[in-house]
Amino acid sequence: MLHRARGLGLRARAFEAGSGVGGTWFWNRYPGARCDIESLEYSYQFSEELQQEWEWTERFASQREILRYLNHVVDRFDLRRDIQLETRVLSARLDEASGRWDLETERGGVSARFCVMATGCLSSTNLPRFPGLESFEGETYHTARWPEEGVDLRGKCVGVVGTGSSAIQSIPIFAEQAARLTVFQRTPAYSVPAGNAPLDPEEQRRVKARYAEFRHEAAQQPFGAAFGFGPIGAFEVTPEEREREYEERWRRGGLPYMAAFRDLMLDAAANETAAEFVRAKIRATVRDPAVADALTPRTLLGCKRLCADSGYYETFNRPNVSLVDVSAAPIEAITPRGLRTRDAEYALDVLVFATGFDAMTGSLFAVDPRGRGGISLREKWAEGPRTYLGLATAGFPNLFLVTGPGSPSVLANMVPAIEQHVDWIAACIEHLREHGKSRVEPLPDAEAAWGDHVNAVAHATLFPSCSSWYLGANVPGKPRVFMPYIGFPTYVQKCAEVAAKGYEGFALD
Ligand code: N01
């Protein structure tokens, strides 16, 4: 956004709470943190030179490699001079007289005509309020705030709360380091092998030789990533063919597993075939049948985000690892010595919370934007987020959201989704300038219709049918509204049409 804004000749400045750039890849440096979208796709495409010159080393880049890449981008485009680090934005308030946004930061105030919230979908951490947490005498960590210098787990009894993507990536590594590892699981997750490996230089060359085409093809797929979306339904093939397809995707690794057939997120019976295949893999991997059973999810596959792992289920065969089912016997308290469930107390030296995020809205509310009439975003969205295209919200003129709720965001490959938003926002600002306008704001009717559409699309699928963070169900008290828009290509087309019709659905003046 900074690069695009400069390209328009605007004066722009970015504010960042962290001591370095990288956002999610700056903060989530827990052991094993790695992307589960292929490196060649999880990268910028706004500069052909950039995408040609950067050499990825692994099929799925590690957190360190992505952070190195993002720092490279910042330096290559000379962005650092306009990025103010260690500067948390405390509030953003519309000055109705001037039409400008007044931001208060830890290091003073700023006034801006446009305010772009590039605050991330998974940024504000979720730390459940376990009674007694402060009394714990050991060390506590959240995976998304892992210390830069690392944590020495050697010889220690370590507990992990949570079994989502972050836990599933870090648990195999914790198990190698710790004397004892206890995993406290409330809901078992589906995980497929990541299939990470050094990136074949020949494949990298092949993709780079036709990068633009490759990107275009990926953007046509439902999640905006080259998952090889199966064009037919799970029951349009024989059971043997179906198994072969799952086996092949399992062997190749990664999230394309859930794209094996076009109806896995549309038809519960189709979904069950993919789910049962994973369950059989768990039973075949985990030696203790009781542990295998506890690790086996019974819900739909993919309606909580599918995880990708490197040796997760195998880790439960280690003698120093145990699994505690806290759905049956919930966590009651953290004690000075460890963690107590209804049934037992577990002595721990280190307690790791892999408990996720207040997704999609948490980081926006943390800045507490206040629009027309002093209304806060939190008040406006009390019943759930309301946006037009996930890009803007009525009552908050000139405030843009990058991958906001109501846009594909977390149900798309994030980097192209971010670039599409940034390009759209930049083009919108340019349009205003060319037409002598200074304000853009969604019309309430357009916003309401978009909200209905997002909801209707979601409810035509199986996605809203379990308690996921997509719905806000992981944060007590958060309204249950399915937040991401499903279908990247349709969405991109809609955004283009809105722009082509002179920003239809927005008031410009
Ligand atoms: O968080 P999560 P995450 N008592 O919300 C449990 C992306 N990501 O950080 O399911 C006990 O998925 C909770 O249990 P339950 C990716 O989009 C990507 O792992 O609510 N347990 C769950 O098991 C991902 O989806 C990558 O019953 C409690 C866990 O904590 C998203 O980030 C890597 C609890 C939270 O799982 C979030 O992933 C990492 C409580 N009170 C993350 N509260 C890659 O690119 C919560 N839990 C690979």
PDB file of N, CA and C and ligand atoms in Angstrom, residues 25 30 34-37 122 126 128 130 143 161-167 169 184 186-187 304-305 308 326 331 354-357 467 469 474, ligand 1:
ATOM      1  N   TRP A  25       4.147 -12.595  10.192  1.00  0.00           N
ATOM      2  CA  TRP A  25       5.406 -13.359  10.094  1.00  0.00           C
ATOM      3  C   TRP A  25       6.483 -12.770  10.985  1.00  0.00           C
ATOM      4  N   TYR A  30       7.051 -18.963  16.577  1.00  0.00           N
ATOM      5  CA  TYR A  30       7.141 -20.203  17.377  1.00  0.00           C
ATOM      6  C   TYR A  30       7.865 -21.272  16.555  1.00  0.00           C
ATOM      7  N   ARG A  34       5.495 -22.010   9.747  1.00  0.00           N
ATOM      8  CA  ARG A  34       5.758 -22.196   8.320  1.00  0.00           C
ATOM      9  C   ARG A  34       4.454 -21.954   7.572  1.00  0.00           C
ATOM     10  N   CYS A  35       4.555 -21.453   6.378  1.00  0.00           N
ATOM     11  CA  CYS A  35       3.357 -21.213   5.582  1.00  0.00           C
ATOM     12  C   CYS A  35       2.809 -22.534   5.037  1.00  0.00           C
ATOM     13  N   ASP A  36       1.500 -22.589   4.808  1.00  0.00           N
ATOM     14  CA  ASP A  36       0.977 -23.805   4.182  1.00  0.00           C
ATOM     15  C   ASP A  36       0.408 -23.527   2.793  1.00  0.00           C
ATOM     16  N   ILE A  37       0.800 -22.399   2.231  1.00  0.00           N
ATOM     17  CA  ILE A  37       0.565 -22.116   0.805  1.00  0.00           C
ATOM     18  C   ILE A  37       1.953 -22.150   0.153  1.00  0.00           C
ATOM     19  N   LEU A 122      -5.411 -12.160  11.521  1.00  0.00           N
ATOM     20  CA  LEU A 122      -5.070 -13.029  12.654  1.00  0.00           C
ATOM     21  C   LEU A 122      -3.921 -12.364  13.385  1.00  0.00           C
ATOM     22  N   ASN A 126      -5.849 -14.448  21.140  1.00  0.00           N
ATOM     23  CA  ASN A 126      -6.924 -14.905  22.026  1.00  0.00           C
ATOM     24  C   ASN A 126      -6.277 -15.679  23.174  1.00  0.00           C
ATOM     25  N   PRO A 128      -7.560 -17.261  26.568  1.00  0.00           N
ATOM     26  CA  PRO A 128      -8.718 -17.480  27.435  1.00  0.00           C
ATOM     27  C   PRO A 128      -8.409 -17.076  28.879  1.00  0.00           C
ATOM     28  N   PHE A 130      -8.305 -18.108  31.941  1.00  0.00           N
ATOM     29  CA  PHE A 130      -8.304 -19.231  32.878  1.00  0.00           C
ATOM     30  C   PHE A 130      -8.101 -18.695  34.288  1.00  0.00           C
ATOM     31  N   THR A 143       1.787 -18.698  21.310  1.00  0.00           N
ATOM     32  CA  THR A 143       2.542 -18.990  20.075  1.00  0.00           C
ATOM     33  C   THR A 143       2.725 -17.739  19.201  1.00  0.00           C
ATOM     34  N   VAL A 161      -1.764 -25.741  25.362  1.00  0.00           N
ATOM     35  CA  VAL A 161      -3.230 -25.668  25.312  1.00  0.00           C
ATOM     36  C   VAL A 161      -3.618 -25.315  23.887  1.00  0.00           C
ATOM     37  N   GLY A 162      -4.409 -26.166  23.246  1.00  0.00           N
ATOM     38  CA  GLY A 162      -4.862 -25.905  21.881  1.00  0.00           C
ATOM     39  C   GLY A 162      -4.263 -26.902  20.912  1.00  0.00           C
ATOM     40  N   THR A 163      -5.016 -27.196  19.870  1.00  0.00           N
ATOM     41  CA  THR A 163      -4.545 -28.122  18.831  1.00  0.00           C
ATOM     42  C   THR A 163      -4.982 -27.620  17.449  1.00  0.00           C
ATOM     43  N   GLY A 164      -4.843 -26.304  17.219  1.00  0.00           N
ATOM     44  CA  GLY A 164      -5.085 -25.740  15.884  1.00  0.00           C
ATOM     45  C   GLY A 164      -3.778 -25.730  15.091  1.00  0.00           C
ATOM     46  N   SER A 165      -3.737 -24.942  14.022  1.00  0.00           N
ATOM     47  CA  SER A 165      -2.567 -24.927  13.123  1.00  0.00           C
ATOM     48  C   SER A 165      -1.268 -24.629  13.864  1.00  0.00           C
ATOM     49  N   SER A 166      -1.290 -23.634  14.752  1.00  0.00           N
ATOM     50  CA  SER A 166      -0.045 -23.244  15.439  1.00  0.00           C
ATOM     51  C   SER A 166       0.455 -24.382  16.313  1.00  0.00           C
ATOM     52  N   ALA A 167      -0.447 -25.006  17.051  1.00  0.00           N
ATOM     53  CA  ALA A 167      -0.068 -26.120  17.922  1.00  0.00           C
ATOM     54  C   ALA A 167       0.441 -27.292  17.090  1.00  0.00           C
ATOM     55  N   GLN A 169       1.844 -27.352  14.263  1.00  0.00           N
ATOM     56  CA  GLN A 169       3.191 -27.132  13.731  1.00  0.00           C
ATOM     57  C   GLN A 169       4.254 -27.201  14.823  1.00  0.00           C
ATOM     58  N   PHE A 184      -3.064 -30.387  25.799  1.00  0.00           N
ATOM     59  CA  PHE A 184      -4.440 -30.265  26.291  1.00  0.00           C
ATOM     60  C   PHE A 184      -5.334 -29.936  25.100  1.00  0.00           C
ATOM     61  N   ARG A 186      -9.056 -29.631  23.286  1.00  0.00           N
ATOM     62  CA  ARG A 186     -10.501 -29.525  23.477  1.00  0.00           C
ATOM     63  C   ARG A 186     -11.236 -30.113  22.271  1.00  0.00           C
ATOM     64  N   THR A 187     -10.738 -29.800  21.064  1.00  0.00           N
ATOM     65  CA  THR A 187     -11.361 -30.331  19.844  1.00  0.00           C
ATOM     66  C   THR A 187     -10.251 -30.851  18.932  1.00  0.00           C
ATOM     67  N   LYS A 304     -13.638 -26.156  10.128  1.00  0.00           N
ATOM     68  CA  LYS A 304     -12.583 -25.442  10.859  1.00  0.00           C
ATOM     69  C   LYS A 304     -11.392 -25.569   9.939  1.00  0.00           C
ATOM     70  N   ARG A 305     -10.538 -24.603   9.919  1.00  0.00           N
ATOM     71  CA  ARG A 305      -9.491 -24.603   8.894  1.00  0.00           C
ATOM     72  C   ARG A 305      -8.652 -25.874   8.963  1.00  0.00           C
ATOM     73  N   ALA A 308      -1.963 -28.385   8.297  1.00  0.00           N
ATOM     74  CA  ALA A 308      -0.941 -29.140   7.559  1.00  0.00           C
ATOM     75  C   ALA A 308       0.232 -29.327   8.513  1.00  0.00           C
ATOM     76  N   VAL A 326      -9.535 -32.259  27.112  1.00  0.00           N
ATOM     77  CA  VAL A 326     -10.178 -31.291  28.015  1.00  0.00           C
ATOM     78  C   VAL A 326     -11.588 -30.931  27.547  1.00  0.00           C
ATOM     79  N   ILE A 331     -10.548 -27.680  31.480  1.00  0.00           N
ATOM     80  CA  ILE A 331      -9.540 -26.983  32.285  1.00  0.00           C
ATOM     81  C   ILE A 331     -10.304 -26.145  33.312  1.00  0.00           C
ATOM     82  N   ALA A 354      -1.583 -22.053  22.612  1.00  0.00           N
ATOM     83  CA  ALA A 354      -1.708 -22.032  21.138  1.00  0.00           C
ATOM     84  C   ALA A 354      -3.186 -21.820  20.864  1.00  0.00           C
ATOM     85  N   THR A 355      -3.731 -20.779  21.483  1.00  0.00           N
ATOM     86  CA  THR A 355      -5.181 -20.607  21.556  1.00  0.00           C
ATOM     87  C   THR A 355      -5.728 -19.621  20.514  1.00  0.00           C
ATOM     88  N   GLY A 356      -4.889 -19.258  19.548  1.00  0.00           N
ATOM     89  CA  GLY A 356      -5.409 -18.556  18.388  1.00  0.00           C
ATOM     90  C   GLY A 356      -5.649 -17.065  18.568  1.00  0.00           C
ATOM     91  N   PHE A 357      -6.643 -16.577  17.834  1.00  0.00           N
ATOM     92  CA  PHE A 357      -6.806 -15.132  17.642  1.00  0.00           C
ATOM     93  C   PHE A 357      -8.259 -14.691  17.754  1.00  0.00           C
ATOM     94  N   SER A 467     -18.145 -24.760  15.002  1.00  0.00           N
ATOM     95  CA  SER A 467     -17.755 -23.603  15.825  1.00  0.00           C
ATOM     96  C   SER A 467     -16.334 -23.143  15.509  1.00  0.00           C
ATOM     97  N   TRP A 469     -13.314 -20.198  14.156  1.00  0.00           N
ATOM     98  CA  TRP A 469     -13.008 -18.767  14.299  1.00  0.00           C
ATOM     99  C   TRP A 469     -13.507 -17.968  13.101  1.00  0.00           C
ATOM    100  N   ASN A 474     -14.743 -18.860  18.594  1.00  0.00           N
ATOM    101  CA  ASN A 474     -13.671 -19.182  19.550  1.00  0.00           C
ATOM    102  C   ASN A 474     -13.511 -18.125  20.638  1.00  0.00           C
TER     103      ASN A 474
HETATM  104  O1  N01 B   1      -5.510 -20.958  16.431  1.00  0.00           O
HETATM  105  P1  N01 B   1      -6.879 -21.818  16.337  1.00  0.00           P
HETATM  106  P2  N01 B   1      -4.124 -21.183  15.662  1.00  0.00           P
HETATM  107  N1  N01 B   1      -9.622 -24.242  26.398  1.00  0.00           N
HETATM  108  O2  N01 B   1      -7.947 -20.871  16.707  1.00  0.00           O
HETATM  109  C1  N01 B   1      -8.001 -24.150  21.569  1.00  0.00           C
HETATM  110  C2  N01 B   1      -3.596 -19.483  10.691  1.00  0.00           C
HETATM  111  N2  N01 B   1      -2.326 -20.188  10.834  1.00  0.00           N
HETATM  112  O3  N01 B   1      -3.182 -20.124  16.125  1.00  0.00           O
HETATM  113  O4  N01 B   1     -11.124 -25.869  18.657  1.00  0.00           O
HETATM  114  C3  N01 B   1      -9.040 -25.192  25.652  1.00  0.00           C
HETATM  115  O5  N01 B   1      -6.978 -22.515  15.047  1.00  0.00           O
HETATM  116  C4  N01 B   1      -8.966 -24.381  20.436  1.00  0.00           C
HETATM  117  O6  N01 B   1      -9.874 -25.403  20.775  1.00  0.00           O
HETATM  118  P3  N01 B   1     -11.372 -25.415  20.090  1.00  0.00           P
HETATM  119  C5  N01 B   1      -4.649 -20.461  10.200  1.00  0.00           C
HETATM  120  O7  N01 B   1      -5.573 -19.764   9.419  1.00  0.00           O
HETATM  121  C6  N01 B   1      -1.737 -20.618   9.708  1.00  0.00           C
HETATM  122  O8  N01 B   1      -3.675 -22.559  15.760  1.00  0.00           O
HETATM  123  O9  N01 B   1     -11.891 -24.014  20.142  1.00  0.00           O
HETATM  124  N3  N01 B   1      -8.650 -25.015  24.389  1.00  0.00           N
HETATM  125  C7  N01 B   1      -8.006 -24.728  19.304  1.00  0.00           C
HETATM  126  O10 N01 B   1      -7.618 -26.066  19.367  1.00  0.00           O
HETATM  127  C8  N01 B   1      -5.255 -20.931  11.484  1.00  0.00           C
HETATM  128  O11 N01 B   1      -6.528 -21.503  11.368  1.00  0.00           O
HETATM  129  C9  N01 B   1      -0.585 -21.322   9.795  1.00  0.00           C
HETATM  130  O12 N01 B   1     -12.153 -26.360  20.912  1.00  0.00           O
HETATM  131  C10 N01 B   1      -8.848 -23.815  23.841  1.00  0.00           C
HETATM  132  C11 N01 B   1      -6.810 -23.830  19.616  1.00  0.00           C
HETATM  133  O13 N01 B   1      -6.905 -23.458  20.986  1.00  0.00           O
HETATM  134  C12 N01 B   1      -5.250 -19.643  12.288  1.00  0.00           C
HETATM  135  O14 N01 B   1      -4.017 -19.026  11.956  1.00  0.00           O
HETATM  136  C13 N01 B   1      -0.012 -21.606  11.025  1.00  0.00           C
HETATM  137  C14 N01 B   1      -9.446 -22.762  24.556  1.00  0.00           C
HETATM  138  C15 N01 B   1      -6.802 -22.577  18.798  1.00  0.00           C
HETATM  139  O15 N01 B   1      -6.679 -22.910  17.455  1.00  0.00           O
HETATM  140  C16 N01 B   1      -5.335 -19.832  13.780  1.00  0.00           C
HETATM  141  O16 N01 B   1      -4.496 -20.918  14.161  1.00  0.00           O
HETATM  142  C17 N01 B   1      -0.638 -21.141  12.170  1.00  0.00           C
HETATM  143  C18 N01 B   1      -9.844 -23.020  25.882  1.00  0.00           C
HETATM  144  N4  N01 B   1     -10.448 -22.076  26.621  1.00  0.00           N
HETATM  145  C19 N01 B   1      -1.795 -20.435  12.067  1.00  0.00           C
HETATM  146  N5  N01 B   1      -9.512 -21.684  23.736  1.00  0.00           N
HETATM  147  C20 N01 B   1       0.034 -21.796   8.541  1.00  0.00           C
HETATM  148  O17 N01 B   1       0.178 -21.116   7.554  1.00  0.00           O
HETATM  149  C21 N01 B   1      -8.988 -22.056  22.567  1.00  0.00           C
HETATM  150  N6  N01 B   1      -8.587 -23.346  22.626  1.00  0.00           N
HETATM  151  C22 N01 B   1       0.425 -23.177   8.510  1.00  0.00           C
END
